[in-house]
Short mmCIF file of N, CA, C and O in Angstrom, two decimals:
data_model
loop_
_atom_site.label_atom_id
_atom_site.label_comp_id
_atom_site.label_asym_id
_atom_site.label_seq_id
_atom_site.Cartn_x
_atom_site.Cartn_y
_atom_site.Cartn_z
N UNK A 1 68.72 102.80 117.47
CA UNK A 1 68.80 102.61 116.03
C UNK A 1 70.02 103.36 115.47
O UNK A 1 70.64 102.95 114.49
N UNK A 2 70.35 104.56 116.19
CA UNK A 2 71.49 105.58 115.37
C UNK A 2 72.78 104.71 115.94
O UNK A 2 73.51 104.30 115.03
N UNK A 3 73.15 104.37 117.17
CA UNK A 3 74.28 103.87 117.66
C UNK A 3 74.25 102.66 116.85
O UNK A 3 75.30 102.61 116.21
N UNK A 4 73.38 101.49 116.55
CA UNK A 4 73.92 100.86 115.84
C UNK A 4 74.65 101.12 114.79
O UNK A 4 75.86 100.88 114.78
N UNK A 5 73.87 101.77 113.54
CA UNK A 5 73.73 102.63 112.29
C UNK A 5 75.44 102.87 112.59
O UNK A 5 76.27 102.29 111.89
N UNK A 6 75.84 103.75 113.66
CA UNK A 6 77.27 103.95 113.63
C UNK A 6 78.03 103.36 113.96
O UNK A 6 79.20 103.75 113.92
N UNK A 7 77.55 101.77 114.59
CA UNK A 7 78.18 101.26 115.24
C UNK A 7 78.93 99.84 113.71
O UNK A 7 80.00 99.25 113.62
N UNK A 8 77.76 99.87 112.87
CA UNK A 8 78.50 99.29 111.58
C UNK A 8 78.92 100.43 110.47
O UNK A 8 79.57 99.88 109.57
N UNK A 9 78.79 101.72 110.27
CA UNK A 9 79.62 102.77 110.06
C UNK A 9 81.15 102.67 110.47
O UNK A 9 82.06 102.78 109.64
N UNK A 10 81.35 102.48 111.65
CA UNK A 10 82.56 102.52 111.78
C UNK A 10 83.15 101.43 111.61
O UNK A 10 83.99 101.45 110.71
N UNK A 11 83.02 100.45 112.17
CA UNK A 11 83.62 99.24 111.50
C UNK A 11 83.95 99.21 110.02
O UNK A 11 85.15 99.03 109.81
N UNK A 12 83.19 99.36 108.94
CA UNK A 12 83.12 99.64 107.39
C UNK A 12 84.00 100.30 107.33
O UNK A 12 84.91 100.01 106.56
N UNK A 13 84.05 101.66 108.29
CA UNK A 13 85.05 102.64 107.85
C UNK A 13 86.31 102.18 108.05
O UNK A 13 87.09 102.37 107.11
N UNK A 14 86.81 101.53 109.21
CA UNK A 14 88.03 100.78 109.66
C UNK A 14 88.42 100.20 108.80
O UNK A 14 89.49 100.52 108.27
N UNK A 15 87.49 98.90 108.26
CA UNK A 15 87.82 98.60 107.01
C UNK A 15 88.38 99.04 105.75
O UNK A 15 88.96 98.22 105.05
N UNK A 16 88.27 100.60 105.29
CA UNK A 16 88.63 100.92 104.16
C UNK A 16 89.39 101.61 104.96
O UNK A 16 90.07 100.60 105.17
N UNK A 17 89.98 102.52 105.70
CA UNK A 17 91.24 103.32 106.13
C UNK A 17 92.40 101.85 106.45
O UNK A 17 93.56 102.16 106.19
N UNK A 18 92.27 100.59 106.87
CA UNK A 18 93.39 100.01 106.89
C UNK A 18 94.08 99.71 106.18
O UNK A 18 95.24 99.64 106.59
N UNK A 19 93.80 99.36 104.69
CA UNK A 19 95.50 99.48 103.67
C UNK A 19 95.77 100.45 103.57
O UNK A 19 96.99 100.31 103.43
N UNK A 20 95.55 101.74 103.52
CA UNK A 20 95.52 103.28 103.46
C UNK A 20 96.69 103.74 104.78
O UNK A 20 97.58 104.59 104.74
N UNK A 21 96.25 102.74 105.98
CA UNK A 21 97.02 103.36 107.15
C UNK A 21 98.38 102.62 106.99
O UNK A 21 99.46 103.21 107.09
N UNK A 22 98.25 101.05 106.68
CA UNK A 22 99.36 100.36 106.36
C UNK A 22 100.47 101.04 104.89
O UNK A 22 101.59 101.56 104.98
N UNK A 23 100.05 100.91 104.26
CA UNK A 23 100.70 101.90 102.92
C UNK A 23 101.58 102.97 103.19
O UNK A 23 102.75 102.97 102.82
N UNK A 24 100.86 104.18 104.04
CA UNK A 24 100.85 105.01 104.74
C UNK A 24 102.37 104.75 105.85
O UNK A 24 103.06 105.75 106.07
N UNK A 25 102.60 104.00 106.19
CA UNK A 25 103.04 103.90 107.31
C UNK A 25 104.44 103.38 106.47
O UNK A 25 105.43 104.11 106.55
N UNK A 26 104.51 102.33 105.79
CA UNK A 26 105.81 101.69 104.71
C UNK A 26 105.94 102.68 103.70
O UNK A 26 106.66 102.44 102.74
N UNK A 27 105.45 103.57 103.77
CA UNK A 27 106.06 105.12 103.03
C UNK A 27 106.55 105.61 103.62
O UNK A 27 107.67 105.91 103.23
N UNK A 28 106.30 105.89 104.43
CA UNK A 28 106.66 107.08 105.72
C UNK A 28 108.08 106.23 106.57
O UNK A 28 109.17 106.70 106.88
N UNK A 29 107.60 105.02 106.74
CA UNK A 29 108.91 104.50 107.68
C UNK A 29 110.04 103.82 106.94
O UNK A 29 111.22 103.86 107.29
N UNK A 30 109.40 103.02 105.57
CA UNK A 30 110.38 102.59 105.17
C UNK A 30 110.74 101.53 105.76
O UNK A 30 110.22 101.21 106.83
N UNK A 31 111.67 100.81 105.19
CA UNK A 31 112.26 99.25 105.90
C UNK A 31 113.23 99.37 106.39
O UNK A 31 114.06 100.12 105.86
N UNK A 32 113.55 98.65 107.70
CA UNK A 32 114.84 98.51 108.48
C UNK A 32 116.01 98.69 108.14
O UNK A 32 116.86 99.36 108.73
N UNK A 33 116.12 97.96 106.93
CA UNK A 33 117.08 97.22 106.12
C UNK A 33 117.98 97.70 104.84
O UNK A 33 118.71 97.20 103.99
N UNK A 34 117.27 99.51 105.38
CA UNK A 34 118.09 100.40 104.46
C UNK A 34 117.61 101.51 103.89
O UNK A 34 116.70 102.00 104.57
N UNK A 35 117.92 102.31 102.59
CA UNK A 35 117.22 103.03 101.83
C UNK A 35 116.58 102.26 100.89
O UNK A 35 116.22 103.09 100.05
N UNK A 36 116.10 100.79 100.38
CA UNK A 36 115.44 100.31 99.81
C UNK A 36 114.21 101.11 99.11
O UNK A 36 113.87 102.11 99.75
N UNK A 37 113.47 100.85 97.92
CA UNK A 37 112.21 101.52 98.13
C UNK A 37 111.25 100.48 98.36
O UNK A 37 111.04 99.36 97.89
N UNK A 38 110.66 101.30 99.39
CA UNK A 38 109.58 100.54 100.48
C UNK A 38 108.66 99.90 99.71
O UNK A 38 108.62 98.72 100.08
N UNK A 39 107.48 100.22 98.35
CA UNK A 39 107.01 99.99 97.70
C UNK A 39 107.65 98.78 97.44
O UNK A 39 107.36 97.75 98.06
N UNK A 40 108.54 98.83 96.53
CA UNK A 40 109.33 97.54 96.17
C UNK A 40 109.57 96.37 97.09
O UNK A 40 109.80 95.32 96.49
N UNK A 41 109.57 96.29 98.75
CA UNK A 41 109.78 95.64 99.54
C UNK A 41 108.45 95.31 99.51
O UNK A 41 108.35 94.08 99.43
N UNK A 42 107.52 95.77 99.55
CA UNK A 42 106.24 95.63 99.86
C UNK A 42 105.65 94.57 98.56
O UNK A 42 105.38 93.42 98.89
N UNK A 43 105.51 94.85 97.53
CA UNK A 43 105.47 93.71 96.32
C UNK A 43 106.40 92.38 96.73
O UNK A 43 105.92 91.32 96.32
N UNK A 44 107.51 92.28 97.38
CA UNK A 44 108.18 91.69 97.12
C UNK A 44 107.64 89.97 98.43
O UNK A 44 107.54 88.76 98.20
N UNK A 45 107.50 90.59 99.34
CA UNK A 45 106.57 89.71 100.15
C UNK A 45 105.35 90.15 100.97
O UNK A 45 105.50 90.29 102.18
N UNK A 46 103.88 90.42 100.29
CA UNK A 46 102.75 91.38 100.66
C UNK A 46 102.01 89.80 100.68
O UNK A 46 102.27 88.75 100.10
N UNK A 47 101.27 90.09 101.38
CA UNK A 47 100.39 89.07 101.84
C UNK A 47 98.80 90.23 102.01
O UNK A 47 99.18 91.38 102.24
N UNK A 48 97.51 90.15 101.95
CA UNK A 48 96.35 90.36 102.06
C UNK A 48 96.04 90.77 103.55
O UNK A 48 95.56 91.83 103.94
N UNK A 49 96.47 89.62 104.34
CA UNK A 49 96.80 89.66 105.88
C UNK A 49 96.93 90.92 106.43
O UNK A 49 96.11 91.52 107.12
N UNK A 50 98.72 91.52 105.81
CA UNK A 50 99.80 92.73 105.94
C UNK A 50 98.55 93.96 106.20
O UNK A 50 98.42 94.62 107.23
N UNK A 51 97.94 94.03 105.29
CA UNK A 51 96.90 95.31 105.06
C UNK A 51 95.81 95.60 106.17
O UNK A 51 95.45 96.75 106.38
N UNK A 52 95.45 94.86 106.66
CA UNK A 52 94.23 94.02 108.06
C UNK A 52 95.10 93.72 109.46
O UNK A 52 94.64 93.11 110.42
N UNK A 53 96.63 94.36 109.37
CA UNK A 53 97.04 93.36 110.66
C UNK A 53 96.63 94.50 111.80
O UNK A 53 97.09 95.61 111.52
N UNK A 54 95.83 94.46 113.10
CA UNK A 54 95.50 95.00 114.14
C UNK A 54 94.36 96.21 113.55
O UNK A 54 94.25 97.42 113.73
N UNK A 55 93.59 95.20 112.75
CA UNK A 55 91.71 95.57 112.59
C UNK A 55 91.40 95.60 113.57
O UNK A 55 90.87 96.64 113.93
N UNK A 56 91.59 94.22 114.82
CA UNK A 56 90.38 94.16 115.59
C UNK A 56 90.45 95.17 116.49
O UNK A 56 89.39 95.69 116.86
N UNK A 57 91.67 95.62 116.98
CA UNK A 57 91.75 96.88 117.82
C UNK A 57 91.93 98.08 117.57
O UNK A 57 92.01 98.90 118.49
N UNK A 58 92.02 98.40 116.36
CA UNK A 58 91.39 99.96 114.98
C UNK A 58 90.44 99.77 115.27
O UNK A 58 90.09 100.43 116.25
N UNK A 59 89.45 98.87 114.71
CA UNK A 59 87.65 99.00 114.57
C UNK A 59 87.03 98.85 115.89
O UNK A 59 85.80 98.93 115.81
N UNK A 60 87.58 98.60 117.42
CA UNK A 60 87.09 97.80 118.55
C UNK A 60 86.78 99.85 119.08
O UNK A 60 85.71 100.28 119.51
N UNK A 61 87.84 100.54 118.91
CA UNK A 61 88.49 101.80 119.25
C UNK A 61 87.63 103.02 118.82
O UNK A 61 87.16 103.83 119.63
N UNK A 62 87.43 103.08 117.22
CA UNK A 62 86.82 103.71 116.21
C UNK A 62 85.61 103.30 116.30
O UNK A 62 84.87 104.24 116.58
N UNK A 63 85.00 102.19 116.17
CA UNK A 63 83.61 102.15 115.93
C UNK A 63 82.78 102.40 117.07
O UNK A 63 81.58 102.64 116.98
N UNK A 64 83.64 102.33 118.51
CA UNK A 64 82.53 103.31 119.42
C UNK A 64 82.39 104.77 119.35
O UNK A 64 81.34 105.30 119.70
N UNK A 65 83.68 105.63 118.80
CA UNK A 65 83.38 106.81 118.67
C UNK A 65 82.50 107.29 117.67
O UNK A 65 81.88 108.35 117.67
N UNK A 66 82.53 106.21 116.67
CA UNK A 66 81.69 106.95 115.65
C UNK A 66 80.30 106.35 115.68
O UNK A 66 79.55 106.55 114.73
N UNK A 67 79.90 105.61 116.73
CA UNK A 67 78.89 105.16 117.10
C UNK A 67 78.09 106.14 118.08
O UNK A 67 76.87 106.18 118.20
N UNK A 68 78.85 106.78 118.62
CA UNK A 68 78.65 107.62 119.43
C UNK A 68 78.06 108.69 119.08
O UNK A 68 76.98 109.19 119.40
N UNK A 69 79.35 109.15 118.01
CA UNK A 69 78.84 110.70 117.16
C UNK A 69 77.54 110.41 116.52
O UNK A 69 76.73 111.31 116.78
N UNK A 70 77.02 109.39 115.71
CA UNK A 70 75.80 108.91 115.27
C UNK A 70 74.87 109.27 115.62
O UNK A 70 74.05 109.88 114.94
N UNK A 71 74.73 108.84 117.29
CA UNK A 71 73.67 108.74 118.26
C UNK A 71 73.56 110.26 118.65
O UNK A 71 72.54 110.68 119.21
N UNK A 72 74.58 111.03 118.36
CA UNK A 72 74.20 112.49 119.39
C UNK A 72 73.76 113.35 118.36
O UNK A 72 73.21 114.40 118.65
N UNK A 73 74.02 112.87 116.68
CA UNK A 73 73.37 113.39 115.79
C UNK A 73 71.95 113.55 115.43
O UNK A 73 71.21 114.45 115.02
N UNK A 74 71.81 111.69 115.91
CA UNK A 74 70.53 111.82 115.79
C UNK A 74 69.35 112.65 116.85
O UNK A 74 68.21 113.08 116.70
N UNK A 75 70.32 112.60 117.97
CA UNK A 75 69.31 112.91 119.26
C UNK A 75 69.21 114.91 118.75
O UNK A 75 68.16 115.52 118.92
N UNK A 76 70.54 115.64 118.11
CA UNK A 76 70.05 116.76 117.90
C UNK A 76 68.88 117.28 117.41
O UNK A 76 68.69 116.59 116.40
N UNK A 77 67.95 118.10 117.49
CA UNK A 77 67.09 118.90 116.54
C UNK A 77 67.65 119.59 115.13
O UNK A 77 68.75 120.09 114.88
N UNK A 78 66.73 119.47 114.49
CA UNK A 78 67.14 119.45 112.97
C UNK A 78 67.75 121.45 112.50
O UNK A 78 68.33 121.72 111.45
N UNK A 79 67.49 122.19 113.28
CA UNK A 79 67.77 123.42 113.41
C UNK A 79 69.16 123.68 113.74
O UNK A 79 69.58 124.83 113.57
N UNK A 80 70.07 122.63 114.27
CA UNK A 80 71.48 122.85 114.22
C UNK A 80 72.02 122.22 112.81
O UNK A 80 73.22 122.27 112.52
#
């Protein structure tokens, strides 16, 4: 019951850290194509897609660990 419980925990969570990681990343790296501001490149051709690209292997990765941590939570005694 807990490994599931974490096993759609993490997925969910994948879900909301991926525009966060994408964003994240066109801040930090910026575009090829110069000192542009990245933001501005990003409005300029952003697609829904852009934000989600390589979910399935973020959430495939993440949602066993935190499926994991779930399960060893639950198996602890309530005294830790």
């Amino acid at each position: 019951q807990d490994i599931i419980a974490g096993t759609f925990a993490g997925v969910s969570a994948a879900g909301v850290i991926m525009p966060m990681i994408f964003l994240k990343n066109k801040i930090q790296g910026g575009e090829k194509s110069g000192n542009q501001d990245p933001i501005k490149k990003i409005k300029e051709k952003f697609t829904i897609r852009m934000l989600y690209r390589g979910f399935g292997t973020f959430a495939g990765s993440f949602a066993p660990t935190i499926a994991f941590q779930t399960m060893v939570n639950g198996m602890l005694p309530d005294e830790f």
